[in-house]
Amino acid sequence: MSAVEAKLAELGLTLPAVVPPLAAYQPAVRSGVYVYTAGQLPMVEGKLPVTGKVGAEVTPEEAKELARTCALNALAAVKSVAGDLDRVARVVKVVGFVASAPDFTGQPGVLNGASELLGEVLGDKGVHARSAVGVAVLPLDAPVEVEIQVELVP
């Protein structure tokens, strides 16, 4: 078991299987020392646990937890091309999308779920730049979608 996966276990988490693509793309691709993930939905065992807009059908607290799931799914996608999460030198960038009710403006707080998970699991290597974007709708009516870019140890 890698050190990163041991940390996940310590947190009571298990790295899930890679979420299969919903269309014509790969869950993650490697280019040089970087791995880019596709947008990861908060899928759990092949299903979305919640659907709808944050600030309407989904509370910000629920959405923050869903963003954690997205980040966990992103780590699984990274492992699928890197082979071992201990090869992660650092998370470079996180981009998060929040399907938002028209008056909802708490996208950064929702995306803290993903950022905090990456910090808990990777420590200083999980510190990253980030964008948090409110959108009208996401695939499958998901409340949150997260993509990450990581740098690997050469």
mmCIF file of C-alpha atoms in Angstrom:
data_model
loop_
_atom_site.group_PDB
_atom_site.id
_atom_site.type_symbol
_atom_site.label_atom_id
_atom_site.label_comp_id
_atom_site.label_asym_id
_atom_site.label_seq_id
_atom_site.Cartn_x
_atom_site.Cartn_y
_atom_site.Cartn_z
ATOM 1 C CA MET A 1 0.000 0.000 0.000
ATOM 2 C CA SER A 2 1.370 3.422 -0.935
ATOM 3 C CA ALA A 3 1.859 6.130 1.695
ATOM 4 C CA VAL A 4 -0.952 8.154 0.113
ATOM 5 C CA GLU A 5 -3.345 5.196 0.225
ATOM 6 C CA ALA A 6 -2.292 4.534 3.834
ATOM 7 C CA LYS A 7 -3.211 8.153 4.621
ATOM 8 C CA LEU A 8 -6.581 7.648 2.919
ATOM 9 C CA ALA A 9 -7.161 4.565 5.072
ATOM 10 C CA GLU A 10 -6.202 6.539 8.178
ATOM 11 C CA LEU A 11 -8.906 9.045 7.187
ATOM 12 C CA GLY A 12 -11.412 6.210 6.772
ATOM 13 C CA LEU A 13 -11.409 6.505 2.982
ATOM 14 C CA THR A 14 -10.761 4.034 0.200
ATOM 15 C CA LEU A 15 -9.610 4.927 -3.273
ATOM 16 C CA PRO A 16 -12.553 4.033 -5.547
ATOM 17 C CA ALA A 17 -12.397 2.391 -8.936
ATOM 18 C CA VAL A 18 -11.924 4.874 -11.764
ATOM 19 C CA VAL A 19 -15.286 6.257 -12.901
ATOM 20 C CA PRO A 20 -15.815 5.142 -16.505
ATOM 21 C CA PRO A 21 -16.125 7.954 -19.050
ATOM 22 C CA LEU A 22 -19.645 9.144 -19.888
ATOM 23 C CA ALA A 23 -18.629 10.161 -23.433
ATOM 24 C CA ALA A 24 -15.619 10.249 -25.791
ATOM 25 C CA TYR A 25 -12.733 11.078 -23.408
ATOM 26 C CA GLN A 26 -10.318 9.454 -20.976
ATOM 27 C CA PRO A 27 -10.601 9.864 -17.178
ATOM 28 C CA ALA A 28 -6.977 11.064 -17.096
ATOM 29 C CA VAL A 29 -4.073 11.598 -19.472
ATOM 30 C CA ARG A 30 -0.398 12.052 -18.829
ATOM 31 C CA SER A 31 1.762 14.558 -20.688
ATOM 32 C CA GLY A 32 5.381 14.586 -19.565
ATOM 33 C CA VAL A 33 5.421 14.982 -15.783
ATOM 34 C CA TYR A 34 1.801 16.205 -15.630
ATOM 35 C CA VAL A 35 -1.453 14.304 -15.256
ATOM 36 C CA TYR A 36 -4.682 16.038 -16.234
ATOM 37 C CA THR A 37 -7.984 14.557 -15.143
ATOM 38 C CA ALA A 38 -11.272 14.934 -16.913
ATOM 39 C CA GLY A 39 -14.015 16.528 -14.859
ATOM 40 C CA GLN A 40 -14.930 14.077 -12.125
ATOM 41 C CA LEU A 41 -18.510 13.860 -10.909
ATOM 42 C CA PRO A 42 -19.309 12.730 -7.353
ATOM 43 C CA MET A 43 -20.110 9.201 -8.486
ATOM 44 C CA VAL A 44 -20.307 6.520 -5.803
ATOM 45 C CA GLU A 45 -20.506 2.942 -7.059
ATOM 46 C CA GLY A 46 -21.633 4.135 -10.484
ATOM 47 C CA LYS A 47 -24.361 6.507 -9.285
ATOM 48 C CA LEU A 48 -24.812 10.109 -8.279
ATOM 49 C CA PRO A 49 -25.960 10.163 -4.643
ATOM 50 C CA VAL A 50 -27.671 13.552 -5.138
ATOM 51 C CA THR A 51 -28.714 15.646 -8.134
ATOM 52 C CA GLY A 52 -29.835 19.235 -8.551
ATOM 53 C CA LYS A 53 -28.659 22.791 -8.062
ATOM 54 C CA VAL A 54 -26.688 23.972 -5.061
ATOM 55 C CA GLY A 55 -28.696 26.550 -3.187
ATOM 56 C CA ALA A 56 -31.971 24.914 -4.263
ATOM 57 C CA GLU A 57 -32.279 21.102 -4.101
ATOM 58 C CA VAL A 58 -28.764 20.625 -2.667
ATOM 59 C CA THR A 59 -27.397 22.402 0.404
ATOM 60 C CA PRO A 60 -23.919 23.952 0.353
ATOM 61 C CA GLU A 61 -22.861 21.455 3.050
ATOM 62 C CA GLU A 62 -24.020 18.493 0.925
ATOM 63 C CA ALA A 63 -22.257 19.972 -2.094
ATOM 64 C CA LYS A 64 -19.007 20.414 -0.137
ATOM 65 C CA GLU A 65 -19.117 16.708 0.753
ATOM 66 C CA LEU A 66 -19.811 15.870 -2.913
ATOM 67 C CA ALA A 67 -16.748 17.930 -3.909
ATOM 68 C CA ARG A 68 -14.677 15.700 -1.584
ATOM 69 C CA THR A 69 -16.007 12.683 -3.481
ATOM 70 C CA CYS A 70 -15.074 14.331 -6.781
ATOM 71 C CA ALA A 71 -11.510 14.868 -5.522
ATOM 72 C CA LEU A 72 -11.289 11.243 -4.401
ATOM 73 C CA ASN A 73 -12.463 10.144 -7.856
ATOM 74 C CA ALA A 74 -9.850 12.456 -9.399
ATOM 75 C CA LEU A 75 -7.105 10.812 -7.323
ATOM 76 C CA ALA A 76 -8.262 7.416 -8.602
ATOM 77 C CA ALA A 77 -8.011 8.742 -12.170
ATOM 78 C CA VAL A 78 -4.496 10.062 -11.477
ATOM 79 C CA LYS A 79 -3.418 6.686 -10.096
ATOM 80 C CA SER A 80 -4.772 4.959 -13.216
ATOM 81 C CA VAL A 81 -2.102 6.674 -15.359
ATOM 82 C CA ALA A 82 0.634 7.390 -12.789
ATOM 83 C CA GLY A 83 0.606 3.885 -11.329
ATOM 84 C CA ASP A 84 1.220 5.070 -7.762
ATOM 85 C CA LEU A 85 -0.058 8.155 -5.928
ATOM 86 C CA ASP A 86 3.271 8.421 -4.118
ATOM 87 C CA ARG A 87 4.617 9.709 -7.461
ATOM 88 C CA VAL A 88 2.600 12.926 -7.037
ATOM 89 C CA ALA A 89 5.043 15.804 -6.503
ATOM 90 C CA ARG A 90 2.206 18.276 -6.068
ATOM 91 C CA VAL A 91 -1.305 19.211 -7.082
ATOM 92 C CA VAL A 92 -0.862 22.175 -9.408
ATOM 93 C CA LYS A 93 -4.421 23.250 -10.179
ATOM 94 C CA VAL A 94 -7.990 22.394 -9.240
ATOM 95 C CA VAL A 95 -10.937 23.569 -11.321
ATOM 96 C CA GLY A 96 -14.381 23.094 -9.871
ATOM 97 C CA PHE A 97 -17.838 23.659 -11.317
ATOM 98 C CA VAL A 98 -20.908 24.094 -9.152
ATOM 99 C CA ALA A 99 -24.395 23.771 -10.657
ATOM 100 C CA SER A 100 -25.879 26.770 -8.894
ATOM 101 C CA ALA A 101 -29.281 28.197 -8.165
ATOM 102 C CA PRO A 102 -29.475 31.715 -9.688
ATOM 103 C CA ASP A 103 -28.813 33.466 -6.361
ATOM 104 C CA PHE A 104 -26.151 31.062 -5.013
ATOM 105 C CA THR A 105 -22.697 32.656 -4.673
ATOM 106 C CA GLY A 106 -20.920 30.216 -2.356
ATOM 107 C CA GLN A 107 -19.000 28.272 -4.996
ATOM 108 C CA PRO A 108 -15.602 28.735 -3.253
ATOM 109 C CA GLY A 109 -16.953 27.213 -0.032
ATOM 110 C CA VAL A 110 -18.313 24.214 -1.922
ATOM 111 C CA LEU A 111 -14.972 23.632 -3.662
ATOM 112 C CA ASN A 112 -13.204 23.782 -0.310
ATOM 113 C CA GLY A 113 -14.413 20.192 0.050
ATOM 114 C CA ALA A 114 -12.085 19.099 -2.757
ATOM 115 C CA SER A 115 -9.220 21.358 -1.691
ATOM 116 C CA GLU A 116 -9.395 20.258 1.932
ATOM 117 C CA LEU A 117 -9.431 16.572 0.972
ATOM 118 C CA LEU A 118 -6.336 17.004 -1.194
ATOM 119 C CA GLY A 119 -4.585 18.787 1.682
ATOM 120 C CA GLU A 120 -5.577 16.108 4.195
ATOM 121 C CA VAL A 121 -4.368 13.315 1.938
ATOM 122 C CA LEU A 122 -1.267 14.885 0.370
ATOM 123 C CA GLY A 123 -0.184 17.475 2.954
ATOM 124 C CA ASP A 124 1.895 20.287 1.431
ATOM 125 C CA LYS A 125 1.831 18.484 -1.929
ATOM 126 C CA GLY A 126 -1.929 19.089 -1.989
ATOM 127 C CA VAL A 127 -1.652 22.909 -1.885
ATOM 128 C CA HIS A 128 -2.794 24.237 -5.263
ATOM 129 C CA ALA A 129 -4.164 27.071 -7.362
ATOM 130 C CA ARG A 130 -7.923 26.854 -7.929
ATOM 131 C CA SER A 131 -10.895 28.169 -9.856
ATOM 132 C CA ALA A 132 -14.471 27.810 -8.565
ATOM 133 C CA VAL A 133 -17.090 28.419 -11.249
ATOM 134 C CA GLY A 134 -20.870 28.567 -10.981
ATOM 135 C CA VAL A 135 -22.724 27.013 -13.915
ATOM 136 C CA ALA A 136 -26.359 26.474 -14.906
ATOM 137 C CA VAL A 137 -26.195 22.691 -15.248
ATOM 138 C CA LEU A 138 -23.682 19.825 -15.196
ATOM 139 C CA PRO A 139 -23.770 16.354 -16.784
ATOM 140 C CA LEU A 140 -26.425 14.032 -15.314
ATOM 141 C CA ASP A 141 -27.680 17.003 -13.242
ATOM 142 C CA ALA A 142 -24.682 16.609 -10.921
ATOM 143 C CA PRO A 143 -24.297 19.403 -8.353
ATOM 144 C CA VAL A 144 -20.479 19.492 -8.565
ATOM 145 C CA GLU A 145 -17.668 18.553 -10.947
ATOM 146 C CA VAL A 146 -13.935 18.737 -10.208
ATOM 147 C CA GLU A 147 -10.841 18.337 -12.367
ATOM 148 C CA ILE A 148 -7.247 18.386 -11.177
ATOM 149 C CA GLN A 149 -3.788 18.743 -12.655
ATOM 150 C CA VAL A 150 -0.884 17.125 -10.825
ATOM 151 C CA GLU A 151 2.851 17.116 -11.348
ATOM 152 C CA LEU A 152 4.611 13.778 -10.934
ATOM 153 C CA VAL A 153 8.086 13.153 -9.615
ATOM 154 C CA PRO A 154 10.192 12.610 -12.774
#
